[in-house]
XYZ file of C-alpha atoms in Angstrom:
604
model
C -27.387 -8.656 5.633
C -25.810 -5.159 4.626
C -28.600 -2.697 3.233
C -28.854 -1.653 -0.392
C -27.141 1.811 -1.631
C -27.856 3.132 -4.351
C -24.061 3.866 -5.629
C -23.554 5.101 -8.871
C -20.256 3.837 -11.634
C -19.690 5.146 -14.886
C -18.118 3.376 -17.459
C -16.571 5.535 -20.410
C -14.586 4.613 -23.256
C -11.130 4.137 -21.407
C -9.401 1.248 -21.076
C -10.102 1.061 -17.242
C -13.523 0.290 -18.023
C -13.454 -1.481 -20.500
C -13.471 -5.542 -19.917
C -13.319 -9.227 -20.934
C -15.256 -11.801 -21.257
C -15.976 -14.716 -18.752
C -18.946 -16.726 -17.412
C -20.751 -14.124 -16.229
C -20.635 -12.160 -18.464
C -24.176 -10.415 -19.578
C -24.362 -9.372 -23.840
C -27.079 -6.834 -25.028
C -27.375 -6.263 -28.483
C -27.471 -2.825 -26.606
C -28.080 -0.183 -23.186
C -30.559 3.259 -24.074
C -31.201 5.418 -21.237
C -33.920 3.896 -18.610
C -32.928 0.243 -19.396
C -33.734 -2.330 -16.303
C -30.660 -5.166 -16.644
C -32.492 -7.630 -14.001
C -30.696 -10.438 -12.005
C -26.628 -9.348 -13.275
C -24.448 -11.647 -11.577
C -21.401 -10.045 -9.632
C -18.176 -11.573 -11.565
C -15.863 -10.536 -9.527
C -13.724 -6.931 -7.083
C -11.333 -4.886 -8.637
C -9.242 -2.701 -6.389
C -11.476 -1.013 -4.434
C -13.337 -3.982 -2.773
C -16.049 -2.883 -5.120
C -18.451 -5.753 -7.043
C -16.888 -5.394 -10.864
C -20.129 -6.412 -13.972
C -19.252 -7.398 -17.210
C -21.495 -6.265 -19.637
C -20.621 -6.672 -23.685
C -22.653 -4.307 -26.169
C -23.061 -6.133 -29.597
C -23.631 -2.540 -30.671
C -20.472 -1.016 -30.050
C -18.568 -4.484 -30.183
C -16.994 -4.061 -27.068
C -17.030 -4.982 -23.102
C -17.901 -3.448 -20.393
C -16.481 -3.178 -16.526
C -19.311 -2.088 -14.226
C -18.011 -1.393 -10.556
C -21.111 -0.860 -7.372
C -19.881 -0.558 -3.902
C -20.120 -3.244 -0.956
C -21.308 -5.787 -3.478
C -20.003 -9.262 -3.900
C -19.314 -12.260 -6.162
C -22.275 -14.321 -6.939
C -24.922 -11.445 -5.381
C -27.552 -10.642 -8.235
C -28.142 -7.339 -9.412
C -30.907 -5.178 -11.258
C -29.805 -2.057 -11.668
C -31.078 0.517 -14.841
C -29.588 2.367 -16.802
C -29.373 5.698 -15.972
C -26.970 7.459 -19.047
C -26.715 6.539 -22.462
C -24.386 7.941 -25.122
C -23.961 6.714 -28.975
C -21.151 7.588 -31.253
C -23.721 9.268 -33.385
C -21.313 10.153 -36.215
C -20.381 6.774 -37.473
C -16.452 7.798 -35.750
C -16.998 3.199 -34.877
C -15.670 4.648 -31.033
C -17.899 2.359 -28.548
C -20.648 4.612 -26.003
C -20.557 6.243 -23.238
C -23.109 4.403 -20.274
C -23.575 5.305 -16.498
C -25.272 2.166 -14.604
C -27.570 2.666 -11.183
C -28.486 0.054 -9.169
C -31.278 -0.066 -7.918
C -32.186 -2.994 -6.268
C -30.164 -5.853 -4.967
C -31.213 -9.396 -5.797
C -30.526 -12.899 -4.343
C -27.540 -12.889 -2.427
C -24.063 -13.851 -2.636
C -23.706 -17.232 -1.298
C -20.100 -16.288 0.353
C -21.913 -13.126 2.150
C -21.901 -13.345 6.731
C -22.687 -10.806 9.354
C -19.764 -8.761 9.833
C -18.709 -8.384 13.362
C -18.263 -4.063 13.381
C -21.586 -1.994 14.097
C -19.372 0.634 11.841
C -19.409 -1.627 9.117
C -22.883 -0.461 7.416
C -21.931 3.481 8.275
C -18.853 3.559 6.162
C -16.841 4.512 7.583
C -13.234 3.981 5.353
C -11.650 1.223 7.489
C -13.302 -2.088 5.452
C -14.155 -2.512 2.085
C -16.072 -5.758 2.724
C -16.719 -7.116 6.020
C -19.058 -8.772 5.274
C -17.516 -11.390 2.665
C -16.652 -14.877 4.109
C -12.227 -14.181 4.844
C -11.555 -17.410 3.096
C -13.273 -16.164 -0.092
C -12.056 -13.228 0.717
C -8.024 -14.887 -0.180
C -9.595 -16.515 -3.148
C -11.529 -13.734 -5.003
C -7.959 -11.670 -4.221
C -6.125 -14.653 -5.568
C -8.256 -14.192 -8.972
C -7.712 -10.296 -9.275
C -3.771 -10.363 -8.884
C -3.538 -13.038 -11.531
C -6.218 -11.181 -14.284
C -4.013 -7.801 -13.151
C -0.952 -10.259 -14.085
C -2.492 -11.254 -17.435
C -3.570 -7.780 -18.459
C 0.110 -6.477 -18.085
C 1.156 -9.891 -19.866
C 3.005 -10.930 -16.689
C 1.439 -14.267 -17.053
C 3.852 -15.017 -20.145
C 6.157 -17.822 -19.800
C 5.862 -16.700 -15.998
C 6.048 -17.871 -12.898
C 2.331 -19.266 -11.660
C 0.664 -17.405 -8.944
C 0.162 -19.387 -6.003
C -3.163 -18.511 -3.396
C -2.043 -16.361 -1.042
C -0.663 -16.629 2.968
C -3.872 -15.990 4.834
C -3.356 -13.955 7.791
C -3.673 -16.208 11.250
C -6.548 -13.832 11.896
C -8.938 -11.876 10.386
C -8.939 -9.515 13.082
C -6.776 -8.209 15.871
C -4.095 -7.977 13.023
C -3.681 -4.256 12.329
C 0.047 -3.014 13.516
C -0.301 0.732 13.454
C -4.268 2.915 13.176
C -5.041 6.500 13.102
C -7.461 8.241 14.189
C -8.981 12.147 13.957
C -9.849 13.681 17.070
C -13.128 15.557 16.743
C -15.515 17.986 17.985
C -19.738 16.570 18.932
C -20.598 16.296 21.891
C -17.089 16.413 23.171
C -14.230 15.440 22.124
C -14.770 11.799 20.123
C -11.825 10.386 18.109
C -12.919 8.149 14.568
C -12.310 7.962 10.928
C -13.044 9.954 7.810
C -15.557 7.672 5.762
C -14.595 8.352 1.417
C -15.695 11.373 -0.534
C -16.696 12.225 3.564
C -15.087 15.132 5.191
C -16.935 15.447 7.958
C -15.333 12.051 10.652
C -17.152 9.221 12.031
C -16.910 8.479 15.970
C -15.832 5.264 16.304
C -15.819 3.286 19.700
C -13.997 0.317 19.354
C -12.283 -1.118 15.718
C -11.802 -4.747 15.560
C -8.965 -4.417 12.909
C -5.654 -3.477 15.723
C -5.282 -5.843 18.260
C -7.106 -5.418 21.893
C -3.699 -3.605 22.646
C -4.454 -1.035 20.901
C -8.181 -0.540 21.848
C -7.709 -1.213 25.228
C -4.877 1.969 24.433
C -6.626 4.294 21.730
C -9.680 3.716 24.763
C -6.513 4.845 27.515
C -5.990 8.382 24.975
C -9.774 8.921 24.854
C -10.739 9.033 27.944
C -6.836 11.410 29.990
C -7.826 14.062 26.611
C -11.279 14.364 27.595
C -10.765 14.556 31.395
C -7.565 17.384 30.085
C -10.374 21.033 30.935
C -7.390 22.661 28.125
C -7.311 19.670 25.480
C -9.216 20.907 22.522
C -9.378 19.487 19.004
C -8.785 21.026 15.494
C -11.744 21.383 13.118
C -9.806 21.951 9.954
C -12.862 24.576 8.783
C -11.836 27.125 11.875
C -8.088 26.759 12.550
C -9.019 26.580 15.949
C -7.970 24.148 18.487
C -4.105 21.704 18.262
C -5.256 18.102 18.708
C -5.587 16.459 15.407
C -5.003 12.945 15.497
C -3.958 9.595 18.046
C -1.762 6.757 16.165
C -1.545 3.830 17.441
C 1.381 0.961 16.515
C 1.513 -2.265 17.887
C 4.283 -4.683 17.434
C 3.664 -8.504 19.274
C 5.868 -9.639 21.724
C 7.027 -12.864 21.623
C 5.556 -14.816 22.976
C 2.504 -16.272 22.304
C -0.885 -17.133 23.377
C -4.174 -18.792 22.011
C -6.653 -16.804 21.142
C -9.845 -17.202 22.800
C -11.929 -18.623 20.135
C -8.667 -21.206 19.642
C -8.415 -21.088 15.959
C -5.868 -18.358 15.143
C -2.772 -17.123 17.591
C -2.566 -13.557 18.412
C 0.011 -12.696 19.796
C 0.235 -10.424 22.505
C 0.968 -6.238 21.912
C 3.339 -3.154 22.595
C 1.375 -0.306 22.088
C 3.933 2.945 20.499
C 1.061 6.193 21.211
C 1.713 9.053 19.191
C -0.060 12.879 19.478
C -0.263 14.538 16.666
C -0.380 18.383 16.965
C -0.544 21.305 15.213
C 2.384 23.939 16.045
C 1.976 25.654 19.415
C 0.518 23.479 20.697
C 0.260 23.781 24.557
C 3.770 21.071 25.611
C 2.552 20.736 29.367
C -0.941 19.522 29.155
C 0.687 16.681 26.391
C 2.539 15.757 29.270
C -0.095 15.095 31.319
C -1.940 13.567 28.650
C 0.830 11.375 28.451
C 1.066 10.344 32.084
C -2.874 9.065 32.083
C -2.419 7.473 29.190
C 0.672 5.586 30.777
C -0.979 4.922 33.955
C -4.343 3.868 32.517
C -2.677 1.270 30.298
C -0.406 -1.965 30.752
C 0.027 -1.636 26.929
C 1.626 1.178 26.163
C 5.343 1.638 25.737
C 5.445 5.490 25.374
C 4.206 8.358 24.018
C 5.158 10.480 21.656
C 4.608 13.841 20.006
C 4.709 14.619 16.534
C 4.091 18.271 16.013
C 3.720 18.356 12.023
C 5.004 21.398 11.045
C 4.438 24.952 9.574
C 3.724 28.050 11.162
C 1.694 29.566 13.982
C 0.377 32.351 11.636
C -0.869 30.690 9.015
C -2.523 28.212 11.432
C -5.764 29.865 8.748
C -9.090 28.495 8.103
C -8.237 25.771 5.730
C -3.979 25.333 6.909
C -2.884 21.967 7.165
C 0.507 21.056 6.805
C 2.539 19.733 4.314
C 5.151 17.837 6.131
C 5.610 16.092 9.777
C 8.294 18.002 11.913
C 10.938 15.427 14.198
C 8.290 12.881 17.313
C 9.239 14.079 21.122
C 8.925 12.098 23.590
C 6.390 12.980 26.097
C 7.396 9.700 28.122
C 8.015 6.294 28.908
C 10.322 5.106 25.598
C 10.015 6.478 22.487
C 10.231 3.110 20.019
C 9.155 -0.035 19.598
C 10.630 -3.804 20.394
C 10.004 -6.077 17.154
C 11.231 -9.855 16.681
C 10.892 -10.450 12.849
C 12.658 -14.275 12.572
C 14.077 -13.706 16.077
C 15.918 -11.128 15.393
C 14.900 -8.103 18.134
C 14.319 -4.879 16.583
C 13.647 -1.410 17.761
C 11.500 0.371 15.258
C 11.054 4.027 15.226
C 7.572 5.282 15.493
C 8.090 7.681 12.926
C 9.472 3.955 10.700
C 8.105 1.593 7.953
C 6.393 -1.382 9.557
C 4.073 -4.270 8.577
C 0.889 -3.578 7.994
C -0.088 -7.492 9.293
C 2.484 -8.331 12.093
C 1.151 -11.065 12.109
C 2.077 -11.786 9.205
C 5.903 -9.927 9.886
C 8.188 -13.212 9.894
C 6.840 -15.140 7.047
C 7.158 -12.147 4.651
C 10.613 -11.859 6.113
C 11.451 -15.479 5.314
C 9.712 -15.386 1.426
C 12.382 -12.104 1.379
C 15.141 -14.500 2.870
C 14.234 -17.494 0.410
C 13.730 -15.942 -3.280
C 17.049 -13.596 -2.520
C 19.355 -17.131 -2.550
C 22.023 -14.856 -1.219
C 25.090 -16.622 -0.624
C 28.501 -16.032 2.149
C 30.262 -14.275 -0.492
C 27.088 -12.153 -1.921
C 26.888 -7.589 -1.346
C 23.380 -6.713 -0.824
C 21.458 -3.950 -1.236
C 18.636 -2.960 0.513
C 16.810 0.542 -0.824
C 13.702 2.496 1.577
C 15.569 0.098 4.057
C 13.491 1.553 7.339
C 15.393 0.290 11.063
C 16.564 -3.319 8.429
C 13.314 -5.286 9.401
C 14.285 -7.402 6.129
C 17.860 -6.498 5.878
C 19.355 -7.876 9.160
C 16.751 -10.794 8.900
C 19.174 -12.226 6.231
C 22.806 -10.963 6.647
C 22.543 -12.760 9.797
C 20.546 -15.769 8.298
C 22.938 -15.962 5.102
C 25.932 -13.997 6.610
C 26.029 -11.797 3.570
C 30.080 -10.155 2.417
C 28.551 -7.108 3.409
C 24.876 -4.742 3.492
C 23.915 -1.403 2.179
C 21.306 0.141 3.832
C 19.847 3.149 1.637
C 16.897 5.626 3.872
C 16.210 9.312 3.143
C 14.654 9.414 6.978
C 16.361 10.517 9.989
C 14.584 8.505 12.053
C 14.732 4.974 10.491
C 18.771 5.939 9.588
C 18.331 5.993 13.108
C 17.548 2.291 13.926
C 19.379 1.081 11.638
C 22.535 1.459 13.440
C 20.847 1.345 16.122
C 20.033 -2.541 15.929
C 23.390 -2.786 13.777
C 25.582 -2.620 16.974
C 22.878 -4.085 19.402
C 24.162 -7.043 16.463
C 27.167 -5.610 16.368
C 27.079 -6.043 12.591
C 28.747 -2.881 12.236
C 31.196 -4.252 10.413
C 29.328 -5.851 7.855
C 26.460 -2.865 7.406
C 27.607 0.945 5.367
C 24.073 3.133 6.278
C 23.540 5.863 3.291
C 21.029 8.306 4.529
C 19.725 9.126 1.109
C 17.314 10.207 -1.210
C 16.794 7.299 -4.073
C 14.059 9.491 -6.375
C 16.978 12.227 -6.700
C 18.730 12.036 -10.268
C 21.450 14.025 -8.892
C 22.079 12.048 -6.054
C 21.992 8.609 -8.346
C 24.062 10.362 -10.463
C 27.120 10.119 -7.718
C 26.099 6.379 -6.237
C 26.886 5.651 -9.998
C 30.153 7.503 -10.551
C 31.469 5.322 -6.772
C 30.523 2.167 -8.742
C 34.055 0.131 -10.619
C 32.752 -0.120 -12.990
C 30.340 2.432 -15.135
C 26.846 1.378 -15.893
C 25.764 -0.511 -18.572
C 23.141 1.757 -21.046
C 20.194 -0.382 -22.694
C 21.296 -0.798 -26.808
C 19.237 0.854 -29.097
C 17.520 4.223 -29.887
C 14.322 4.375 -27.703
C 11.140 4.483 -29.658
C 8.047 7.307 -29.295
C 6.231 5.141 -28.095
C 9.169 3.687 -25.434
C 8.470 7.241 -24.334
C 4.977 7.976 -24.005
C 5.051 4.284 -22.341
C 7.255 5.621 -19.899
C 4.693 8.843 -18.930
C 1.660 6.649 -18.909
C 3.411 4.546 -16.296
C 4.093 7.613 -14.155
C 1.001 9.245 -14.022
C -0.057 7.088 -11.067
C 3.835 8.300 -9.335
C 3.804 11.282 -6.469
C 5.864 15.053 -7.167
C 8.112 13.337 -5.106
C 9.003 10.186 -7.323
C 10.226 12.526 -9.766
C 10.955 15.995 -8.178
C 14.118 16.258 -6.208
C 12.411 15.857 -3.016
C 15.364 15.307 -1.116
C 16.282 18.116 -0.042
C 13.801 18.313 2.770
C 14.029 15.305 4.296
C 17.787 15.467 5.025
C 19.618 16.208 7.511
C 20.356 19.979 7.787
C 24.504 19.422 7.747
C 23.341 17.199 4.378
C 23.723 20.304 0.904
C 24.593 18.277 -0.926
C 23.375 15.581 -3.256
C 25.555 12.144 -2.779
C 28.539 13.867 0.405
C 27.728 10.726 2.336
C 28.699 9.136 0.152
C 32.640 6.827 1.033
C 34.379 7.603 -2.311
C 34.084 3.588 -3.269
C 30.807 1.621 -3.552
C 30.352 -1.640 -3.976
C 28.407 -3.635 -7.332
C 25.571 -5.329 -5.797
C 24.839 -8.499 -6.073
C 20.939 -8.479 -4.471
C 19.259 -5.372 -4.401
C 15.424 -5.344 -2.060
C 13.042 -2.751 -2.764
C 11.092 -2.073 -0.867
C 8.990 1.647 -1.673
C 5.767 2.946 -0.651
C 2.020 2.692 -2.227
C 3.133 4.299 -4.888
C 6.188 1.880 -5.948
C 9.432 3.215 -7.396
C 10.707 6.790 -8.235
C 10.866 6.986 -11.703
C 14.371 8.229 -11.464
C 15.094 4.673 -9.432
C 13.853 2.640 -11.844
C 15.545 3.788 -14.425
C 19.250 3.612 -12.291
C 17.615 0.218 -12.144
C 17.508 -0.863 -15.627
C 20.741 0.646 -16.000
C 22.358 -1.571 -13.432
C 21.659 -4.641 -14.328
C 20.817 -6.527 -10.531
C 21.748 -9.978 -10.935
C 19.380 -10.703 -8.644
C 16.545 -8.586 -7.754
C 13.357 -9.090 -4.321
C 10.729 -6.612 -5.416
C 7.870 -6.205 -2.066
C 4.993 -4.122 -3.208
C 1.651 -4.548 -4.061
C -1.511 -2.565 -5.861
C -1.280 -1.224 -9.702
C 2.412 0.591 -8.693
C 4.039 -3.178 -8.070
C 2.680 -4.533 -11.346
C 3.890 -1.473 -13.208
C 7.258 -1.317 -12.609
C 7.801 -4.865 -12.166
C 6.681 -4.826 -16.164
C 8.849 -1.759 -17.261
C 11.439 -4.812 -15.235
C 10.382 -7.230 -17.278
C 10.850 -4.745 -20.772
C 14.368 -4.113 -19.806
C 15.812 -7.211 -19.059
C 14.967 -8.877 -15.945
C 12.882 -12.169 -15.874
C 10.471 -12.493 -13.296
C 11.478 -15.946 -11.149
C 9.120 -16.538 -8.556
C 5.688 -14.423 -6.659
C 4.059 -14.781 -3.554
C 1.382 -13.142 -2.112
C -0.044 -12.386 1.554
C -2.974 -11.045 2.574
C -1.800 -8.181 4.619
C -5.357 -7.065 4.383
C -7.992 -8.619 5.631
C -11.384 -7.153 4.870
C -10.071 -4.823 1.726
C -8.842 -5.830 -2.277
C -4.862 -5.505 -1.570
C -2.531 -8.200 -1.187
C 0.986 -7.836 -0.123
C 3.230 -9.623 -3.602
C 7.105 -11.008 -3.374
C 8.531 -11.043 -6.257
C 11.680 -12.822 -7.306
C 13.348 -11.255 -10.812
C 16.506 -12.267 -12.019
C 18.241 -10.698 -14.410
C 18.780 -11.872 -18.273
C 20.480 -9.265 -20.505
C 17.651 -9.971 -22.979
C 15.159 -6.851 -22.946
C 12.451 -7.403 -24.474
C 11.451 -4.979 -27.758
C 8.052 -5.175 -29.068
C 7.621 -3.896 -32.792
C 3.967 -0.943 -31.693
C 2.792 -2.936 -35.332
C 2.810 -5.925 -33.204
C 1.264 -4.906 -30.146
C -1.252 -3.264 -32.109
C -1.857 -7.162 -33.797
C -2.294 -8.903 -30.410
C -4.444 -6.169 -29.672
C -7.132 -7.079 -32.535
C -6.992 -10.253 -32.533
C -8.191 -10.542 -28.571
C -10.812 -8.433 -30.089
C -12.153 -10.100 -33.069
C -11.880 -12.989 -30.697
C -14.507 -11.020 -28.179
C -16.404 -10.434 -30.912
C -16.858 -13.540 -32.210
C -17.419 -15.137 -28.387
C -20.405 -12.983 -27.525
C -21.730 -13.892 -30.979
């Protein structure tokens, strides 16, 4: 059982802090400083994996939610009000409160003993390893349904089935990264949340056993090399930053020791990350030692983080990474997705859960409903782990693949040649977040894009601004210049004279979701079928905006790609219906008033 921690969480009068009435909501007349609330039940989890309690304050006529780390649904907490600020000037604004976790009461029925010894150190790898896995899946499904309801995606939309669980709750991670640091010699570890000092890790149960053997081989090899030294960001000394372990399953599958789940044999590719100016001869010796110590390692590459050596001052940190160099072995992994053998570059994206890669790809093929005469666009294609199995399974007429990563594009070209698909695949290395490239792409379509009818009202512009607050700067500015090759100086220069319009569009963007420019491009493109793979609030934001602009949400499937964390990987199928949803401002405000009146009535 995890010992209680003193967790500080505040809830202000913002939209994110407001909650809804449910069975576990505690109703109080008012909240005052030093007031103690005993036996408050944790209702659900949030996106960070924290337990959430709901309190309805009659004085404010408002429900609030407070999150506490490492608390589980069903657990009872004793809370104390540390800060309470009420509206003194009668402006009818809700109060602002801060609650502290004073004491843990009755434990959750789903609490179990965590497997990892580092979980109690809060290494940052897991949010709730002490949560029974079957209950994790249920809690994450409830969170997804709740968020879809808040984004109004449940009205007339499809039902959300239970997530497909991971075949194993451990040993699933396809990519793990550990930081080098000095503490009684060179060590490897993780950064806890909010703590700049790493925690030394002896074993991480999230990555497979092959990655752990490679982890130990790297640590032993670095310690055996006298000239190897870890980089310290505070002083600027040293040059060895981190080690990345990417694992990919073989085609042969064995049964794990617990005889419950099937865990495949893995091959591992190791990447040593350094600052500029690291001695290559030392890295070569380390790489050869790693290859000799661990037979699971198929290759070792070197990633120079970028920046000039003169910039290695105290607090220096790189802004991007240079292409990786091969130190020993081969510089790629071999993946098997739906029986299709693919080459994966170390820089390219891979699915977070290698045990669910086939399930996700199979669902994408099913949702696409692609036929022999369809043209498929694969945006953010990577090495083609989704689109090439789709092309081989459905025999589509043509595939157009977009990505800005040069290593991923090179892997995609080799994969298309491996399966004799060069005649059907057209590859475009460009940045889909660049408005200049999107304008060039639109100019090459056989028909001009149709703008949505009607003048954009003020509240539409406000919604777009609010929905883009969590996007990276790369999504707004033209970031393709620093990702294109040296010969590509003009956006769209790699495009042919004409481009076919897509019948099916696959979108598998990063964690920040679709770039704003490309999202607006999809509004105007009006693709008959769209398959979106994403997670978190960025996924909900993009799907909501697509539905408002004329797409209809048809099907949703989710996968528990991140056991012991709150994140789900979701695959959504959308269809263009040509009817943009135009909600008047007064109607939306009326809905909010009716919801608040209903909550107040239930509380009374």
